[in-house]
Coordinates of C-alpha atoms in Angstrom, one line a residue:
N940 CA 33.0 -17.2 11.7
A941 CA 34.4 -13.7 12.1
V942 CA 36.7 -13.8 9.1
K943 CA 38.0 -10.5 7.7
G944 CA 36.8 -9.8 4.2
K945 CA 34.0 -12.4 4.3
R946 CA 30.5 -11.2 3.2
Y947 CA 27.7 -11.9 5.6
V948 CA 24.6 -12.3 3.5
S949 CA 21.7 -14.7 3.1
T950 CA 19.5 -15.7 0.2
F951 CA 15.7 -15.1 0.8
S952 CA 12.5 -15.6 -1.1
H953 CA 9.6 -13.2 -1.5
Q954 CA 7.4 -16.1 -0.8
Q955 CA 8.8 -16.1 2.8
E956 CA 8.8 -12.3 3.2
S957 CA 6.1 -9.9 4.3
A958 CA 5.9 -6.2 4.9
A959 CA 3.4 -3.7 6.2
P960 CA 3.6 -0.2 7.7
G961 CA 5.6 -0.6 10.9
Y962 CA 6.5 -4.2 10.3
Y963 CA 8.9 -6.4 8.2
Q964 CA 9.5 -10.1 8.2
V965 CA 11.8 -12.4 6.3
R966 CA 13.3 -15.8 6.5
L967 CA 17.1 -16.0 6.1
L968 CA 17.3 -19.2 4.1
D969 CA 21.0 -19.8 4.4
Y970 CA 20.8 -19.8 8.2
G971 CA 17.2 -21.0 8.9
I972 CA 16.4 -17.8 10.9
D973 CA 13.1 -16.0 10.9
V974 CA 13.5 -12.3 11.4
K975 CA 10.7 -9.9 12.4
L976 CA 11.1 -6.2 12.9
T977 CA 8.9 -3.4 14.2
S978 CA 9.5 0.1 15.6
T979 CA 8.5 3.0 17.6
L980 CA 9.4 6.6 16.8
R981 CA 13.0 6.3 18.1
C982 CA 13.5 2.6 18.6
G983 CA 13.6 -0.7 16.8
Y984 CA 12.3 -4.0 18.1
H985 CA 14.0 -7.1 16.5
Q986 CA 12.9 -10.7 16.9
Y987 CA 15.1 -13.6 15.6
Q988 CA 13.9 -17.2 15.7
F989 CA 17.0 -19.3 15.4
G990 CA 16.8 -22.9 14.2
N991 CA 18.5 -24.1 17.4
N992 CA 19.8 -22.4 20.6
Q993 CA 23.5 -23.2 20.0
N994 CA 26.3 -20.9 18.8
R995 CA 23.9 -18.0 18.0
Q996 CA 25.5 -14.7 16.8
I997 CA 24.3 -11.3 15.9
L998 CA 26.4 -9.2 13.5
F999 CA 26.7 -5.5 14.2
D1000 CA 27.9 -4.3 10.8
L1001 CA 28.6 -0.8 12.0
A1002 CA 31.1 0.1 9.3
K1003 CA 28.3 0.3 6.8
A1004 CA 25.5 2.9 6.3
N1005 CA 23.9 4.9 3.5
N1006 CA 26.6 7.5 3.9
R1007 CA 30.3 6.8 4.6
V1008 CA 31.1 5.8 8.2
V1009 CA 34.3 7.4 9.5
D1010 CA 34.3 5.8 13.0
W1011 CA 32.3 3.4 15.1
Q1012 CA 32.5 1.8 18.5
I1013 CA 30.6 -0.9 20.5
Q1014 CA 30.9 -2.2 24.0
Q1015 CA 29.1 -4.6 26.3
V1016 CA 27.3 -3.4 29.4
G1017 CA 26.0 -5.8 32.0
E1018 CA 25.0 -9.4 31.0
N1019 CA 22.7 -8.6 28.1
A1020 CA 23.2 -5.1 26.6
V1021 CA 25.5 -3.4 24.2
L1022 CA 26.0 0.3 23.4
G1023 CA 28.0 2.4 21.0
Y1024 CA 27.8 4.8 18.1
Q1025 CA 28.3 5.2 14.3
D1026 CA 29.9 8.4 13.1
I1027 CA 28.6 9.2 9.7
R1028 CA 30.7 12.2 8.5
D1029 CA 29.0 15.0 10.3
E1030 CA 26.7 13.3 12.7
K1031 CA 26.9 10.5 15.3
V1032 CA 24.2 7.9 15.7
Y1033 CA 24.2 6.5 19.2
F1034 CA 22.5 3.2 20.1
Y1035 CA 21.7 1.1 23.2
A1036 CA 20.5 -2.4 22.6
I1037 CA 18.9 -4.7 25.2
L1038 CA 18.7 -8.5 24.6
N1039 CA 16.4 -11.0 26.3
T1040 CA 19.2 -13.5 26.6
D1041 CA 22.7 -13.2 28.1
I1042 CA 25.8 -12.5 26.0
E1043 CA 28.6 -15.0 26.0
K1044 CA 31.2 -12.5 24.5
L1045 CA 31.5 -9.5 22.3
E1046 CA 33.9 -10.1 19.5
K1047 CA 35.3 -7.0 17.7
V1048 CA 37.3 -7.1 14.4
D1049 CA 39.1 -3.8 13.5
E1050 CA 36.9 -1.6 15.6
G1051 CA 36.3 1.8 14.0
K1052 CA 37.7 0.7 10.7
R1053 CA 35.9 0.6 7.3
E1054 CA 36.4 -3.2 7.0
G1055 CA 35.6 -3.9 10.6
R1056 CA 32.6 -5.5 12.3
A1057 CA 31.4 -6.8 15.6
F1058 CA 29.7 -10.0 16.7
V1059 CA 27.6 -10.5 19.7
H1060 CA 27.9 -14.2 20.7
L1061 CA 24.9 -15.3 22.7
K1062 CA 25.0 -17.9 25.5
N1063 CA 23.6 -21.3 24.7
S1064 CA 20.1 -21.6 26.1
N1065 CA 17.5 -24.2 26.9
S1066 CA 14.8 -21.8 25.7
S1067 CA 13.3 -22.4 22.3
G1068 CA 11.8 -18.9 22.1
P1069 CA 13.0 -16.1 19.8
V1070 CA 15.9 -13.8 20.6
E1071 CA 14.6 -10.3 21.1
M1072 CA 16.5 -7.1 20.9
K1073 CA 15.1 -3.7 21.9
L1074 CA 17.3 -1.0 20.2
G1075 CA 17.1 2.7 21.1
L1076 CA 18.7 5.3 18.9
S1077 CA 19.8 8.9 19.6
Y1078 CA 21.7 11.6 17.8
V1079 CA 22.8 13.0 21.2
S1080 CA 24.2 10.3 23.5
V1081 CA 24.0 6.6 24.5
E1082 CA 22.3 7.8 27.7
N1083 CA 19.5 9.3 25.6
A1084 CA 19.4 6.1 23.5
K1085 CA 18.9 4.1 26.6
Q1086 CA 16.2 6.4 27.9
N1087 CA 14.4 6.3 24.5
V1088 CA 14.2 2.5 24.5
E1089 CA 13.3 2.3 28.2
Q1090 CA 10.4 4.8 27.8
E1091 CA 9.2 4.0 24.3
I1092 CA 9.3 0.2 24.6
G1093 CA 10.2 -0.7 28.2
A1094 CA 8.4 -3.9 29.1
K1095 CA 6.1 -4.0 26.0
T1096 CA 6.1 -7.2 24.0
F1097 CA 6.9 -7.4 20.3
D1098 CA 3.2 -7.9 19.4
Q1099 CA 2.2 -4.8 21.5
V1100 CA 4.7 -2.6 19.8
R1101 CA 3.8 -3.9 16.4
K1102 CA 0.0 -3.4 17.1
A1103 CA 0.7 0.2 18.2
A1104 CA 2.7 0.9 15.0
D1105 CA -0.1 -0.7 13.0
E1106 CA -2.7 1.5 14.7
T1107 CA -0.6 4.7 14.2
W1108 CA -0.4 4.0 10.4
E1109 CA -4.0 3.0 10.2
A1110 CA -5.1 6.2 11.8
L1111 CA -2.9 8.3 9.4
L1112 CA -3.8 6.5 6.2
S1113 CA -7.5 6.3 6.9
K1114 CA -7.7 10.1 7.0
I1115 CA -8.4 9.8 3.3
E1116 CA -11.1 7.2 2.3
V1117 CA -11.7 6.4 -1.3
T1118 CA -14.6 4.7 -3.0
G1119 CA -14.5 3.2 -6.5
G1120 CA -11.5 2.8 -8.6
T1121 CA -9.7 -0.5 -9.3
Q1122 CA -7.9 -2.6 -6.8
K1123 CA -4.6 -1.6 -8.3
Q1124 CA -5.5 2.1 -8.1
K1125 CA -6.3 1.8 -4.5
Q1126 CA -3.1 -0.1 -3.9
M1127 CA -1.1 2.5 -5.7
F1128 CA -2.9 5.3 -3.8
Y1129 CA -2.4 4.0 -0.3
S1130 CA 1.2 2.8 -0.9
S1131 CA 1.9 6.3 -2.3
L1132 CA 0.3 8.0 0.6
Y1133 CA 2.4 5.8 2.9
R1134 CA 5.6 6.7 1.2
A1135 CA 4.8 10.4 1.4
F1136 CA 5.3 10.2 5.2
L1137 CA 8.8 8.6 5.3
W1138 CA 10.7 11.8 5.4
P1139 CA 11.8 14.2 7.0
A1140 CA 13.1 12.1 9.9
L1141 CA 12.9 12.8 13.6
R1142 CA 16.1 13.8 15.3
S1143 CA 15.2 14.7 18.9
D1144 CA 14.9 12.4 21.8
I1145 CA 12.0 11.6 24.2
N1146 CA 13.5 14.1 26.7
G1147 CA 13.4 16.9 24.1
Q1148 CA 17.1 17.1 23.5
F1149 CA 18.7 17.3 20.0
T1150 CA 22.0 18.2 18.4
D1151 CA 21.5 21.5 16.7
E1152 CA 23.1 23.1 13.6
K1153 CA 26.1 24.2 15.7
K1154 CA 26.7 20.7 17.1
N1155 CA 25.5 21.8 20.5
V1156 CA 23.1 19.7 22.6
V1157 CA 20.0 21.7 23.2
K1158 CA 16.5 21.1 24.5
G1159 CA 13.4 22.1 22.6
D1160 CA 9.6 22.1 23.2
F1161 CA 9.0 20.7 19.8
N1162 CA 10.1 17.6 17.8
Y1163 CA 13.3 18.4 15.8
Y1164 CA 13.4 17.1 12.3
T1165 CA 15.9 16.8 9.4
V1166 CA 15.7 19.4 6.6
P1167 CA 13.0 18.3 4.2
S1168 CA 14.0 17.5 0.6
L1169 CA 12.9 21.0 -0.3
W1170 CA 13.8 21.2 -4.0
D1171 CA 11.5 18.2 -4.6
D1172 CA 8.8 18.1 -2.0
Y1173 CA 7.9 21.7 -1.5
R1174 CA 5.8 21.2 -4.7
N1175 CA 3.3 18.8 -3.2
K1176 CA 4.5 16.4 -0.4
L1177 CA 4.9 19.2 2.3
I1178 CA 1.4 20.4 1.4
L1179 CA 0.0 16.9 1.9
L1180 CA 1.9 16.7 5.2
G1181 CA 0.3 19.9 6.3
I1182 CA -3.2 18.8 5.5
V1183 CA -2.8 15.3 7.1
S1184 CA -0.4 16.1 10.0
P1185 CA -0.4 19.9 10.7
E1186 CA 1.3 19.4 14.1
V1187 CA 4.2 17.6 12.4
T1188 CA 4.5 20.3 9.8
A1189 CA 4.7 23.0 12.5
D1190 CA 7.5 21.0 14.1
V1191 CA 9.3 20.7 10.8
I1192 CA 9.1 24.5 10.4
Q1193 CA 10.2 25.0 13.9
S1194 CA 13.2 22.8 13.2
L1195 CA 14.1 25.0 10.1
K1196 CA 13.6 28.1 12.2
D1197 CA 16.0 26.8 14.9
R1198 CA 18.6 26.3 12.2
G1199 CA 17.9 29.9 11.1
D1200 CA 18.4 31.0 14.7
K1201 CA 21.9 29.5 14.7
T1202 CA 23.0 30.6 11.2
G1203 CA 20.9 33.6 10.2
F1204 CA 19.4 31.7 7.2
I1205 CA 16.7 29.2 6.8
P1206 CA 18.4 26.2 5.1
T1207 CA 17.6 25.2 1.6
F1208 CA 18.0 21.8 0.0
F1209 CA 19.9 21.2 -3.2
H1210 CA 18.5 24.1 -5.3
G1211 CA 16.2 27.1 -5.0
D1212 CA 15.0 28.7 -1.7
H1213 CA 11.9 26.7 -1.3
A1214 CA 11.5 27.0 2.4
A1215 CA 9.8 30.2 1.4
P1216 CA 6.8 28.6 -0.3
F1217 CA 6.7 25.8 2.3
I1218 CA 6.5 28.2 5.3
A1219 CA 4.4 30.9 3.5
G1220 CA 2.0 28.2 2.2
S1221 CA 1.7 26.4 5.6
Y1222 CA 1.0 29.7 7.4
A1223 CA -1.6 30.6 4.7
R1224 CA -3.3 27.2 5.3
G1225 CA -3.6 28.0 9.0
I1226 CA -0.5 26.2 10.5
T1227 CA 0.6 28.7 13.1
G1228 CA 2.3 26.5 15.7
F1229 CA 5.7 28.1 15.1
D1230 CA 7.3 31.5 15.6
V1231 CA 6.3 33.0 12.2
K1232 CA 7.9 36.4 12.8
S1233 CA 11.3 34.8 13.5
A1234 CA 11.0 32.5 10.6
Y1235 CA 10.1 35.4 8.3
K1236 CA 13.1 37.4 9.5
H1237 CA 15.4 34.5 8.5
L1238 CA 13.6 34.1 5.1
L1239 CA 14.2 37.8 4.5
N1240 CA 17.9 37.2 5.1
N1241 CA 17.7 34.4 2.5
A1242 CA 16.1 36.8 0.0
F1243 CA 18.3 39.9 0.5
K1244 CA 21.7 38.6 1.7
E1245 CA 23.8 36.4 -0.4
G1246 CA 24.6 33.3 1.6
P1247 CA 24.2 29.5 1.7
S1248 CA 20.5 29.6 0.8
R1249 CA 20.7 31.7 -2.4
P1250 CA 23.9 31.5 -4.3
H1251 CA 24.4 34.3 -6.9
L1252 CA 21.8 36.4 -5.2
N1253 CA 23.7 39.7 -5.7
E1254 CA 23.7 39.2 -9.5
Y1255 CA 20.0 38.2 -9.4
I1256 CA 19.1 41.4 -7.5
A1257 CA 21.3 43.6 -9.7
K1258 CA 20.3 42.3 -13.1
G1259 CA 17.1 40.4 -12.5
F1260 CA 18.6 37.2 -13.8
I1261 CA 21.5 34.9 -13.1
S1262 CA 24.0 34.4 -16.0
D1263 CA 26.0 31.5 -17.2
P1264 CA 29.4 31.5 -18.9
H1265 CA 29.9 31.0 -22.6
V1266 CA 31.0 27.5 -23.4
E1267 CA 31.9 26.5 -26.9
K1268 CA 30.6 22.9 -26.8
P1269 CA 28.5 22.5 -23.6
H1270 CA 27.6 19.0 -22.5
V1271 CA 25.5 17.4 -19.7
E1272 CA 28.3 17.8 -17.1
T1273 CA 29.3 21.3 -18.1
K1274 CA 29.7 23.4 -14.9
G1275 CA 27.7 26.6 -14.5
K1276 CA 25.3 28.5 -12.3
A1277 CA 22.1 26.8 -13.5
G1278 CA 21.1 30.4 -14.1
V1279 CA 17.8 29.9 -15.8
S1280 CA 16.5 27.4 -13.2
K1281 CA 17.8 29.7 -10.4
T1282 CA 16.2 32.8 -11.9
L1283 CA 12.8 31.0 -12.3
E1284 CA 12.9 29.4 -8.9
Y1285 CA 14.1 32.6 -7.0
A1286 CA 11.3 34.5 -8.8
Y1287 CA 8.8 32.1 -7.4
D1288 CA 10.4 32.1 -4.0
D1289 CA 10.1 35.9 -4.0
Y1290 CA 6.4 35.6 -4.8
A1291 CA 6.0 33.1 -2.0
L1292 CA 7.8 35.3 0.5
A1293 CA 5.8 38.3 -0.6
Q1294 CA 2.6 36.5 0.3
L1295 CA 4.0 36.0 3.9
A1296 CA 5.0 39.7 4.0
K1297 CA 1.5 40.7 3.0
Q1298 CA 0.0 38.5 5.8
L1299 CA 2.4 40.0 8.3
G1300 CA 1.7 43.6 7.2
D1301 CA 5.2 44.2 5.7
T1302 CA 4.0 46.3 2.8
A1303 CA 7.5 47.6 1.8
N1304 CA 9.0 44.1 1.3
Y1305 CA 5.8 42.8 -0.2
R1306 CA 6.2 45.4 -3.1
I1307 CA 9.9 44.7 -3.6
L1308 CA 9.4 41.0 -3.7
M1309 CA 6.4 41.1 -5.9
A1310 CA 8.4 43.2 -8.4
R1311 CA 11.2 40.7 -8.3
S1312 CA 8.7 37.8 -8.9
N1313 CA 8.5 39.1 -12.5
N1314 CA 12.1 38.2 -13.1
Y1315 CA 11.0 35.1 -14.9
K1316 CA 10.4 37.4 -17.9
N1317 CA 14.1 38.2 -18.0
V1318 CA 15.1 34.7 -19.2
F1319 CA 12.3 34.3 -21.7
D1320 CA 13.7 34.5 -25.2
P1321 CA 10.8 35.7 -27.5
S1322 CA 12.7 34.6 -30.7
T1323 CA 12.7 30.9 -29.6
R1324 CA 9.9 31.1 -27.0
F1325 CA 12.0 29.3 -24.5
M1326 CA 13.5 30.1 -21.1
R1327 CA 17.1 30.6 -22.2
G1328 CA 20.4 31.2 -20.6
R1329 CA 22.1 34.6 -20.7
L1330 CA 25.7 35.7 -20.5
E1331 CA 26.9 38.2 -18.0
N1332 CA 26.4 41.1 -20.5
G1333 CA 22.8 40.1 -21.1
D1334 CA 23.3 38.4 -24.5
W1335 CA 21.5 35.1 -25.1
I1336 CA 23.8 32.1 -24.8
Q1337 CA 24.6 30.7 -28.2
N1338 CA 24.9 27.0 -29.1
F1339 CA 21.4 26.7 -27.7
N1340 CA 19.7 23.3 -28.0
P1341 CA 16.4 23.3 -26.1
Q1342 CA 16.3 19.5 -26.0
Y1343 CA 19.7 19.0 -24.5
P1344 CA 19.6 18.3 -20.7
Y1345 CA 22.2 19.8 -18.2
Y1346 CA 22.9 19.3 -14.6
E1347 CA 24.0 22.8 -13.8
Y1348 CA 24.5 24.7 -17.1
M1349 CA 21.6 27.1 -17.6
Y1350 CA 19.3 24.4 -16.1
R1351 CA 19.3 22.2 -13.1
E1352 CA 18.7 18.5 -14.1
A1353 CA 16.5 19.7 -17.0
N1354 CA 16.4 21.1 -20.5
A1355 CA 14.8 24.3 -21.9
W1356 CA 11.5 22.5 -22.6
Q1357 CA 11.1 21.3 -19.0
M1358 CA 11.8 24.7 -17.5
S1359 CA 9.9 27.0 -19.9
F1360 CA 6.5 26.6 -18.3
F1361 CA 7.6 27.1 -14.7
V1362 CA 5.8 30.3 -13.6
P1363 CA 3.3 28.9 -11.1
H1364 CA 2.6 32.3 -9.6
N1365 CA 1.7 34.1 -12.8
M1366 CA 0.6 31.8 -15.6
K1367 CA -1.4 34.6 -17.1
G1368 CA 1.8 36.6 -17.4
L1369 CA 3.6 33.6 -18.9
I1370 CA 0.9 33.1 -21.6
Q1371 CA 1.3 36.8 -22.5
L1372 CA 4.9 36.2 -23.3
Y1373 CA 3.9 33.7 -25.9
G1374 CA 1.7 36.3 -27.5
S1375 CA -1.6 34.5 -27.3
E1376 CA -3.4 31.5 -25.7
K1377 CA -3.2 29.7 -29.1
A1378 CA 0.6 30.1 -29.3
F1379 CA 1.0 29.0 -25.7
E1380 CA -1.2 26.0 -26.4
A1381 CA 0.8 25.0 -29.4
K1382 CA 4.0 25.2 -27.4
L1383 CA 2.5 23.2 -24.6
D1384 CA 1.3 20.5 -27.1
S1385 CA 4.9 20.3 -28.3
L1386 CA 6.2 19.7 -24.8
F1387 CA 4.3 16.4 -24.8
T1388 CA 4.8 15.4 -28.4
V1389 CA 8.3 16.5 -29.6
P1390 CA 10.2 13.2 -29.5
W1391 CA 13.0 12.7 -26.9
N1392 CA 16.4 12.1 -28.4
P1393 CA 17.6 8.8 -26.9
N1394 CA 21.2 10.0 -27.2
Y1395 CA 20.6 12.7 -24.6
I1396 CA 21.4 10.7 -21.5
A1397 CA 21.4 12.3 -18.1
R1398 CA 20.8 10.6 -14.8
N1399 CA 17.4 11.5 -13.3
V1400 CA 16.2 13.0 -16.5
E1401 CA 14.1 10.0 -17.4
T1402 CA 10.7 8.6 -18.3
M1403 CA 9.7 11.1 -21.0
I1404 CA 6.4 12.0 -22.6
G1405 CA 7.8 13.9 -25.5
Q1406 CA 10.1 16.4 -23.8
Y1407 CA 8.1 16.3 -20.5
C1408 CA 10.0 14.4 -17.9
H1409 CA 8.0 12.8 -15.1
G1410 CA 11.0 10.9 -13.7
N1411 CA 12.4 14.1 -12.2
Q1412 CA 10.7 17.0 -10.6
P1413 CA 11.3 20.4 -12.3
D1414 CA 8.4 20.3 -14.7
H1415 CA 5.8 18.5 -12.6
E1416 CA 3.3 21.4 -12.7
A1417 CA 3.3 21.4 -16.5
P1418 CA 0.5 18.8 -17.1
F1419 CA -1.9 21.1 -15.3
S1420 CA -1.1 24.1 -17.5
Y1421 CA -3.9 23.6 -20.0
H1422 CA -6.4 24.8 -17.3
F1423 CA -5.0 28.3 -17.8
I1424 CA -6.3 28.4 -21.4
N1425 CA -9.6 26.8 -20.4
K1426 CA -8.8 23.4 -21.8
P1427 CA -8.8 21.2 -18.7
E1428 CA -9.7 18.1 -20.8
K1429 CA -6.2 18.3 -22.4
S1430 CA -4.6 18.4 -19.0
Q1431 CA -6.7 15.4 -17.9
K1432 CA -5.4 13.3 -20.8
V1433 CA -1.8 13.8 -19.8
I1434 CA -2.6 13.4 -16.1
D1435 CA -4.5 10.2 -16.7
F1436 CA -1.7 8.8 -18.9
I1437 CA 0.8 9.5 -16.1
L1438 CA -1.4 8.0 -13.4
D1439 CA -2.1 4.9 -15.5
S1440 CA 1.3 4.3 -17.1
L1441 CA 4.1 5.8 -15.0
Y1442 CA 3.0 4.3 -11.7
G1443 CA 2.4 0.7 -10.8
M1444 CA 4.9 -0.5 -13.3
G1445 CA 7.4 -3.4 -13.2
K1446 CA 7.1 -7.1 -12.3
E1447 CA 5.4 -6.5 -9.0
G1448 CA 3.2 -3.7 -10.3
L1449 CA 4.5 -1.3 -7.7
D1450 CA 7.3 0.7 -9.5
L1451 CA 7.1 4.4 -10.3
A1452 CA 8.9 6.4 -12.9
G1453 CA 12.2 7.8 -11.5
M1454 CA 13.2 8.6 -8.0
D1455 CA 10.5 9.1 -5.4
D1456 CA 12.7 11.9 -3.9
A1457 CA 11.4 11.9 -0.3
G1458 CA 7.8 11.3 -1.4
E1459 CA 7.4 14.0 -4.1
M1460 CA 6.6 11.5 -6.8
S1461 CA 4.2 9.6 -4.5
S1462 CA 2.5 12.8 -3.5
W1463 CA 2.0 13.7 -7.1
Y1464 CA 0.1 10.5 -7.5
V1465 CA -1.9 11.1 -4.4
F1466 CA -3.0 14.6 -5.5
G1467 CA -3.5 13.5 -9.1
A1468 CA -5.7 10.6 -8.0
L1469 CA -7.8 12.7 -5.7
G1470 CA -8.4 15.5 -8.2
L1471 CA -6.7 18.3 -6.4
Y1472 CA -3.2 19.6 -6.9
P1473 CA -1.3 22.5 -5.2
F1474 CA -0.2 24.2 -8.4
S1475 CA 1.3 27.1 -6.5
P1476 CA 2.3 25.7 -3.1
A1477 CA 2.6 29.1 -1.5
D1478 CA -1.1 29.7 -2.1
A1479 CA -3.9 28.1 0.0
E1480 CA -5.8 26.8 -3.0
Y1481 CA -5.8 23.7 -5.3
I1482 CA -6.3 23.2 -9.0
V1483 CA -9.2 20.8 -9.6
T1484 CA -8.9 17.8 -11.9
V1485 CA -11.0 14.7 -12.3
P1486 CA -10.4 12.1 -9.5
I1487 CA -9.9 8.5 -10.4
F1488 CA -12.2 7.5 -7.6
D1489 CA -16.0 7.9 -7.5
Q1490 CA -15.8 9.5 -4.1
V1491 CA -13.0 10.8 -1.8
K1492 CA -13.6 11.6 1.9
W1493 CA -10.9 13.7 3.6
H1494 CA -11.1 13.7 7.4
T1495 CA -9.4 16.9 8.5
Q1496 CA -7.6 17.6 11.8
N1497 CA -10.5 19.6 13.2
G1498 CA -13.0 16.8 12.7
K1499 CA -14.5 18.2 9.5
Q1500 CA -14.9 16.3 6.2
L1501 CA -14.1 17.4 2.6
I1502 CA -16.0 15.2 0.2
I1503 CA -15.0 15.1 -3.5
K1504 CA -17.3 13.4 -5.9
K1505 CA -17.0 12.5 -9.6
N1506 CA -20.3 12.7 -11.5
G1507 CA -20.4 11.6 -15.1
P1508 CA -19.3 8.7 -17.3
G1509 CA -16.1 10.2 -18.8
R1510 CA -12.8 11.9 -17.9
A1511 CA -13.4 15.3 -19.6
M1512 CA -14.3 17.9 -16.9
Q1513 CA -17.4 20.0 -17.7
Q1514 CA -18.1 21.8 -14.4
I1515 CA -16.9 22.1 -10.8
R1516 CA -19.6 22.6 -8.1
V1517 CA -18.6 23.5 -4.6
N1518 CA -21.3 23.0 -1.9
N1519 CA -23.9 22.7 -4.8
K1520 CA -22.9 26.0 -6.4
V1521 CA -21.0 26.4 -9.7
N1522 CA -17.4 27.2 -9.1
E1523 CA -15.8 30.1 -11.0
G1524 CA -12.5 28.9 -12.5
Y1525 CA -10.6 25.8 -11.7
F1526 CA -9.3 26.5 -8.2
I1527 CA -10.8 25.8 -4.8
S1528 CA -9.8 27.3 -1.5
H1529 CA -8.1 25.5 1.4
D1530 CA -11.0 26.8 3.5
L1531 CA -12.9 23.7 2.4
F1532 CA -10.4 21.6 4.5
K1533 CA -11.0 24.0 7.5
N1534 CA -14.7 24.2 7.3
G1535 CA -15.7 21.0 5.5
G1536 CA -17.7 20.8 2.3
Q1537 CA -18.3 19.1 -0.9
V1538 CA -16.6 19.4 -4.3
E1539 CA -18.4 17.8 -7.3
V1540 CA -16.6 17.3 -10.5
I1541 CA -19.0 16.8 -13.4
T1542 CA -17.6 15.0 -16.5
K1543 CA -18.7 13.8 -19.8

């Protein structure tokens, strides 16, 4: 019954539930209804098996979404279809739904309101088959939503659409084959690989139209995607996307560039200017299916003009650091500029953009940006050996507690420990600041051993190994840092602990430590498990660790194979061999993905 204020829910059991890539099934125990769902890129296909064919209803709960709904509408068209939209603050989602049975009536309660809802009452039927609904979505119009569902699903059956979805995911996930390892490790690996591809989301229609940054409907010759979760996933997920799906990566960059065309700046996400390492690194890895010169022009605006992508840029350029105010008793919620985090991140972004400048022959900007990439030194306090906040006049911020986490005072969702090793472009220079490799090693040891104070509670800053936080992203490169003082076995101990203990947790053995953040946490597992990590995402190279599998076989886009083998009984790396030759150092080139080859990690 459509009663205002009533909750429409059902109990269910995991014993009568199943899920796979492209498919979900559950039995709604309170109503005796079996639900099956599958999808195409822009459409959903629903199947409801009712217990009987009398008084069947479908609830359209359009007032609810992940973000606040400000308006919604629905109307019936013809005998068996409904259309409408959901307005979620700054974008409208249009839908067109076609049913395989006729509609008795469409009942609306408080249409457009926050407590409203709509009910599609179906005509009683002599058929005992399931009710099916083919649902097209569009961010442009109901006409496009209709075209999407007619062209992507059309006359296809539920099983045909499910099979196509299954084959799409099978082709994607089988690009990386693993041999050896435990069943749980394989489960964690492939479920992590799957989650890495759930974002960014497609926003253009089958006819090429999309709603652009200026809210205009335009037509593109590429698939238009949402802005990636750049603060998180530039570190690893977007590199994984580029290796496995370079054509999607090119479209994601084209989508960022299109926004730059409309605003003058490439958008960022949450913090930092990490479209720079994403685009520079993708181009360095051979992804060229986008207008690189135009993207570079917008990234230069990001780096030289204060705007939406780099807050406090003028201070950064003038002083070489971003300050924070003096606060007598700072706490987790204290407002500030997150000046230490911004300085370190902008310095890395400058380095990344310098690499693109070099590739494009812009020597003048290369030199300027490379000089700015040394700004990390300006927030390193030699007296404490921490990256520390500074006042506007350059003095170090007092009341300094390196263990205390902040959301935006000096640090962004981090403390001094977690940010003090973030110089992925110049670890040699960072080590020099500590005075010696021994001093650096001692500090790095302390990162993983100094106990966390349980009274320092900050959302997201969770799942600690000493002061290292794996439940949030800012220090995710730190476990690999022992490589730079020639002690990879110490890195491996930390990496293995994380892979073994901070993934696959919980009752079902599927939990991970903290928020996945659009696949960044999952991608960390994928790379850690495979024995390669993009330590500096702007550079087309990977730091080598010991894989958890005996053999890994990457099938690359051009038909080549990169094989990674573990040879030896233990987890302590002794040697890296590339194509049967001893590798100098701990990095291998992305050329192995382009040309194929073999990496052998010898352990004891």
